[in-house]
Amino acid sequence: MTWRRVAIAESVDAAVRESESQGTRMGLDVTASEAHSQFLSDLPHMSEVSKSHEEFMGQVGNMPESTRMANSEVTTIGEMVADLGGSIEGGYMEIPMPSANRSGIFLEVMEGESGTIARIIAPSGFGGFLRTFSLPTGSFISDATWNGHTLGLSLDDHS
């Protein structure tokens, strides 16, 4: 059993907003998160921090799977969405992910004897989090998209 990464696409609406906001904004219309991101992107020493972080994450990635799974409780998809303040409607769910760095958030799935489980890995300055959850029997994640700072997941049925 190995984890397989699921690509998270950018929604069309979010991509348009992102391209419109590529210019540097200043003044009262900039959010604290945007100002912080601009500040960090202009610091030359951040490349060292980023490199150290990548090295550390590479070491964590080499930990035995059994060690990582032992430290991660598997919940139901409903519990996970409720814990993160999201919503489920039919086969579609939305999960708020207010991280400034969406490129560091990963979605992975693994087929097991007891069904499919998925996990969301989101690093942060305070250690981040790992949420592991089981999908309903016979279900799989057919689509994953960003809509702003919300992760949208579509589930389909194998049968």
Backbone as numpy.savetxt, mean C-alpha at the origin, in Angstrom:
# Nx Ny Nz CAx CAy CAz Cx Cy Cz
4.82 -22.04 -0.89 3.98 -20.86 -0.89 4.87 -19.62 -0.89
4.72 -18.82 -1.93 5.49 -17.58 -2.00 4.54 -16.42 -2.30
4.94 -15.25 -1.86 4.16 -14.05 -2.09 4.38 -13.56 -3.51
3.31 -13.08 -4.13 3.37 -12.51 -5.47 2.86 -11.08 -5.38
3.65 -10.14 -5.87 3.30 -8.72 -5.80 2.22 -8.39 -6.83
1.25 -7.59 -6.41 0.17 -7.13 -7.28 0.46 -5.68 -7.65
0.44 -5.37 -8.94 0.68 -4.00 -9.39 -0.50 -3.12 -9.01
-0.20 -1.93 -8.51 -1.23 -0.96 -8.16 -1.17 0.15 -9.20
-2.22 0.26 -10.00 -2.27 1.25 -11.07 -2.76 2.59 -10.53
-2.49 3.63 -11.27 -2.97 4.97 -10.94 -4.31 5.16 -11.65
-5.33 5.62 -10.94 -6.62 5.86 -11.60 -6.46 7.03 -12.56
-7.30 7.08 -13.58 -7.20 8.14 -14.59 -7.40 9.50 -13.95
-8.40 9.65 -13.09 -8.65 10.94 -12.44 -7.46 11.40 -11.61
-6.86 10.47 -10.87 -5.72 10.83 -10.03 -4.51 11.20 -10.88
-4.33 10.52 -12.01 -3.20 10.83 -12.89 -3.34 12.24 -13.46
-4.57 12.64 -13.80 -4.80 13.99 -14.32 -4.50 15.02 -13.24
-5.00 14.78 -12.02 -4.72 15.72 -10.92 -3.23 15.80 -10.64
-2.54 14.67 -10.70 -1.10 14.64 -10.43 -0.35 15.46 -11.48
-0.72 15.31 -12.78 -0.02 16.05 -13.82 -0.30 17.55 -13.71
-1.50 17.91 -13.25 -1.82 19.32 -13.08 -1.05 19.94 -11.92
-0.70 19.13 -10.94 -0.04 19.67 -9.75 1.47 19.46 -9.76
2.05 19.16 -10.92 3.49 18.92 -10.99 4.29 20.17 -10.70
3.75 21.34 -11.02 4.47 22.58 -10.74 4.58 22.80 -9.24
5.62 23.50 -8.82 5.79 23.77 -7.40 4.78 24.82 -6.98
3.99 24.47 -5.98 3.00 25.40 -5.45 3.49 25.91 -4.12
3.26 27.13 -3.87 3.59 27.71 -2.58 2.42 28.59 -2.17
2.42 28.99 -0.94 1.36 29.86 -0.45 0.38 29.11 0.41
-0.79 29.69 0.58 -1.78 29.13 1.49 -2.53 27.94 0.90
-2.44 27.72 -0.42 -3.18 26.62 -1.01 -2.42 25.29 -0.99
-1.21 25.26 -0.45 -0.43 24.03 -0.36 -0.73 23.35 0.98
-0.88 22.02 0.94 -1.15 21.29 2.19 0.16 21.05 2.93
0.05 20.71 4.20 1.24 20.41 5.00 1.99 19.23 4.41
1.27 18.23 3.95 1.90 17.05 3.36 2.68 17.42 2.10
2.09 18.27 1.24 2.78 18.70 0.02 4.02 19.52 0.35
3.91 20.43 1.31 5.06 21.24 1.71 6.18 20.36 2.26
5.80 19.37 3.06 6.79 18.45 3.62 7.47 17.65 2.52
6.70 17.15 1.56 7.27 16.39 0.44 8.23 17.25 -0.37
7.84 18.51 -0.64 8.72 19.41 -1.38 10.01 19.65 -0.61
9.89 19.86 0.69 11.06 20.09 1.53 12.01 18.90 1.47
11.48 17.69 1.64 12.32 16.50 1.64 12.95 16.23 0.28
12.23 16.53 -0.79 12.77 16.26 -2.12 13.92 17.19 -2.48
14.04 18.32 -1.79 15.10 19.27 -2.07 16.33 19.10 -1.19
16.34 18.10 -0.33 17.48 17.90 0.57 18.44 16.87 -0.01
19.69 17.26 -0.28 20.64 16.33 -0.88 20.97 15.14 0.02
20.94 15.32 1.34 21.31 14.22 2.22 20.24 13.12 2.25
19.06 13.39 1.73 18.00 12.38 1.75 18.35 11.18 0.88
19.24 11.35 -0.09 19.63 10.20 -0.91 20.36 9.17 -0.06
21.15 9.63 0.93 21.82 8.69 1.84 20.80 7.95 2.69
19.83 8.67 3.20 18.79 8.05 4.02 18.01 7.04 3.19
17.67 7.42 1.97 16.93 6.52 1.09 17.72 5.25 0.80
19.02 5.40 0.55 19.86 4.23 0.28 19.93 3.32 1.51
20.10 3.90 2.69 20.13 3.10 3.92 18.81 2.38 4.14
17.72 3.06 3.84 16.40 2.44 3.99 16.25 1.25 3.03
16.68 1.42 1.78 16.61 0.32 0.81 17.44 -0.87 1.27
18.64 -0.61 1.81 19.48 -1.70 2.31 18.80 -2.44 3.45
18.20 -1.68 4.37 17.50 -2.29 5.50 16.32 -3.13 5.02
15.54 -2.57 4.10 14.38 -3.31 3.59 14.83 -4.57 2.85
15.99 -4.51 2.21 16.52 -5.71 1.55 16.85 -6.79 2.56
17.37 -6.38 3.72 17.68 -7.36 4.78 16.40 -7.94 5.35
15.39 -7.11 5.55 14.11 -7.59 6.07 13.49 -8.55 5.07
13.65 -8.25 3.79 13.11 -9.12 2.74 13.74 -10.49 2.72
14.95 -10.62 3.30 15.63 -11.91 3.33 15.30 -12.73 4.57
14.45 -12.18 5.47 14.04 -12.94 6.64 13.22 -14.14 6.20
13.32 -15.25 6.91 12.49 -16.41 6.55 11.00 -16.05 6.62
10.25 -16.57 5.67 8.82 -16.29 5.60 8.10 -16.68 6.88
8.52 -17.78 7.49 7.85 -18.23 8.72 8.01 -17.21 9.84
9.15 -16.52 9.89 9.37 -15.50 10.91 8.44 -14.32 10.69
8.32 -13.89 9.45 7.45 -12.76 9.16 5.98 -13.11 9.39
5.57 -14.31 8.99 4.18 -14.70 9.16 3.82 -14.84 10.64
4.78 -15.28 11.45 4.52 -15.43 12.88 4.25 -14.09 13.53
4.79 -13.02 12.94 4.62 -11.68 13.50 3.44 -10.94 12.89
2.67 -11.61 12.08 1.57 -10.96 11.40 0.29 -11.77 11.56
-0.68 -11.19 12.21 -1.97 -11.85 12.40 -2.78 -11.76 11.11
-3.36 -12.87 10.70 -4.21 -12.89 9.51 -5.65 -12.62 9.96
-6.24 -11.55 9.41 -7.61 -11.18 9.74 -8.50 -11.41 8.52
-9.79 -11.22 8.69 -10.69 -11.27 7.55 -10.58 -9.96 6.79
-11.03 -9.98 5.56 -10.97 -8.77 4.75 -11.85 -7.66 5.36
-12.99 -8.04 5.92 -13.87 -7.07 6.57 -13.24 -6.41 7.77
-12.55 -7.20 8.60 -11.86 -6.64 9.77 -10.76 -5.68 9.35
-10.00 -6.07 8.32 -8.90 -5.23 7.86 -9.42 -3.90 7.34
-10.45 -3.93 6.50 -11.01 -2.70 5.95 -11.57 -1.81 7.06
-12.27 -2.42 8.01 -12.82 -1.65 9.14 -11.71 -1.04 9.99
-10.65 -1.80 10.25 -9.52 -1.30 11.05 -8.88 -0.08 10.41
-8.84 -0.05 9.08 -8.18 1.05 8.38 -9.15 2.16 7.98
-10.41 2.04 8.38 -11.38 3.09 8.10 -11.88 3.10 6.68
-11.86 1.96 6.02 -12.30 1.87 4.63 -13.75 1.44 4.50
-14.11 1.09 3.28 -15.48 0.65 3.02 -15.48 -0.46 1.98
-16.51 -1.31 2.06 -16.69 -2.40 1.09 -18.09 -2.27 0.51
-18.16 -2.36 -0.81 -19.45 -2.36 -1.48 -19.40 -3.42 -2.57
-20.08 -4.53 -2.34 -20.05 -5.64 -3.28 -18.64 -6.20 -3.37
-18.10 -6.28 -4.57 -16.76 -6.81 -4.78 -15.69 -5.73 -4.85
-16.01 -4.52 -4.37 -15.05 -3.41 -4.43 -14.85 -2.83 -3.04
-13.62 -2.55 -2.71 -13.34 -1.93 -1.41 -12.39 -0.75 -1.59
-12.52 0.22 -0.70 -11.63 1.37 -0.67 -10.98 1.43 0.70
-9.66 1.64 0.68 -8.88 1.69 1.91 -8.08 2.98 1.92
-8.33 3.89 2.87 -7.54 5.12 2.93 -6.10 4.81 3.33
-5.16 5.35 2.58 -3.73 5.16 2.83 -3.07 6.53 2.78
-3.10 7.27 3.88 -2.61 8.66 3.85 -1.10 8.80 3.83
-0.39 7.85 3.29 1.07 7.93 3.20 1.47 8.91 2.11
2.48 9.71 2.37 2.97 10.66 1.37 3.72 9.94 0.26
4.21 8.73 0.52 5.01 8.00 -0.46 4.30 6.72 -0.87
3.38 6.83 -1.82 2.62 5.66 -2.25 3.50 4.62 -2.93
4.63 5.04 -3.49 5.49 4.08 -4.18 6.08 3.06 -3.21
6.05 3.35 -1.91 6.57 2.41 -0.92 5.52 1.45 -0.39
4.29 1.58 -0.85 3.21 0.70 -0.39 3.07 -0.46 -1.36
3.04 -1.67 -0.80 2.99 -2.87 -1.63 1.78 -3.72 -1.27
1.23 -4.36 -2.28 0.14 -5.32 -2.12 0.65 -6.65 -2.65
0.54 -7.69 -1.84 1.02 -9.02 -2.23 -0.05 -10.05 -1.92
-0.07 -11.13 -2.70 -1.02 -12.23 -2.47 -0.26 -13.54 -2.45
-0.86 -14.52 -1.76 -0.27 -15.85 -1.70 -1.41 -16.87 -1.69
-1.30 -17.85 -2.57 -2.26 -18.95 -2.61 -1.81 -19.99 -1.60
-2.71 -20.40 -0.72 -2.38 -21.40 0.28 -3.41 -22.51 0.29
-3.17 -23.49 1.15 -4.10 -24.61 1.25 -5.47 -24.16 1.74
-5.49 -23.14 2.58 -6.76 -22.68 3.14 -7.35 -21.50 2.36
-6.83 -21.22 1.18 -7.35 -20.13 0.36 -6.29 -19.07 0.08
-6.74 -17.96 -0.44 -5.84 -16.87 -0.80 -5.77 -15.86 0.35
-4.54 -15.46 0.67 -4.35 -14.39 1.63 -3.60 -13.26 0.93
-3.81 -12.07 1.42 -3.16 -10.89 0.85 -2.58 -10.07 1.99
-1.65 -9.21 1.64 -1.09 -8.32 2.66 -0.77 -6.97 2.03
-0.91 -5.96 2.86 -0.54 -4.60 2.49 0.63 -4.21 3.37
1.71 -3.78 2.73 2.91 -3.36 3.45 3.06 -1.87 3.20
3.07 -1.09 4.27 3.18 0.36 4.14 4.22 0.89 5.11
5.41 1.25 4.60 6.44 1.80 5.48 6.08 3.22 5.90
6.60 3.63 7.03 6.44 5.03 7.46 7.60 5.38 8.38
7.66 6.62 8.76 8.72 7.08 9.64 8.68 6.43 11.01
7.54 5.84 11.36 7.39 5.23 12.67 7.31 3.71 12.58
7.89 3.13 11.55 7.93 1.68 11.42 6.94 1.11 10.44
5.90 1.85 10.11 4.93 1.39 9.13 4.02 0.31 9.69
3.36 -0.38 8.77 2.49 -1.46 9.21 2.40 -2.54 8.16
1.97 -3.67 8.61 1.73 -4.83 7.76 0.36 -5.36 8.13
-0.54 -5.43 7.16 -1.87 -6.00 7.39 -2.00 -7.22 6.49
-2.24 -8.36 7.09 -2.43 -9.60 6.35 -3.87 -10.04 6.54
-4.55 -10.35 5.44 -5.97 -10.68 5.51 -6.32 -11.78 4.51
-7.35 -12.53 4.85 -7.79 -13.61 3.97 -8.88 -13.09 3.04
-8.84 -13.58 1.81 -9.88 -13.23 0.85 -11.01 -14.24 0.99
-12.23 -13.86 0.64 -13.32 -14.83 0.69 -13.00 -16.04 -0.19
-13.49 -17.20 0.20 -13.21 -18.44 -0.53 -13.55 -18.28 -2.01
-12.60 -18.64 -2.86 -12.79 -18.57 -4.30 -12.54 -17.20 -4.91
-12.19 -16.21 -4.10 -12.00 -14.85 -4.61 -10.53 -14.56 -4.90
-10.32 -13.60 -5.79 -8.97 -13.10 -6.07 -9.05 -11.61 -6.35
-7.94 -10.91 -6.17 -7.88 -9.47 -6.44 -7.68 -9.30 -7.94
-8.68 -8.73 -8.60 -8.62 -8.56 -10.05 -8.07 -7.21 -10.47
-8.10 -6.24 -9.56 -7.64 -4.90 -9.91 -7.28 -4.14 -8.64
-6.21 -3.37 -8.70 -5.79 -2.51 -7.59 -5.41 -1.16 -8.17
-6.04 -0.09 -7.68 -5.76 1.24 -8.21 -5.67 2.27 -7.09
-4.87 3.30 -7.35 -4.79 4.46 -6.47 -5.79 5.49 -6.96
-6.54 6.07 -6.04 -7.39 7.20 -6.33 -7.07 8.24 -5.26
-6.11 9.08 -5.54 -5.60 9.99 -4.51 -4.84 9.17 -3.49
-5.22 9.31 -2.23 -4.59 8.52 -1.16 -5.49 7.38 -0.71
-6.30 6.88 -1.63 -7.18 5.75 -1.35 -6.80 4.60 -2.26
-6.64 3.43 -1.68 -6.34 2.22 -2.43 -7.65 1.51 -2.72
-7.96 1.30 -3.99 -9.17 0.60 -4.39 -8.83 -0.81 -4.83
-9.54 -1.80 -4.30 -9.32 -3.20 -4.66 -10.61 -3.80 -5.18
-10.53 -4.46 -6.33 -11.68 -5.17 -6.89 -11.46 -6.66 -6.73
-12.49 -7.35 -6.25 -12.43 -8.80 -6.08 -13.32 -9.46 -7.11
-12.83 -10.56 -7.68 -13.63 -11.40 -8.57 -13.62 -12.80 -8.01
-14.55 -13.61 -8.51 -14.70 -14.98 -8.04 -14.10 -15.94 -9.06
-13.36 -16.95 -8.58 -12.77 -17.96 -9.46 -13.85 -18.78 -10.18
-14.98 -18.95 -9.55 -15.98 -19.86 -10.12 -16.89 -19.21 -11.12
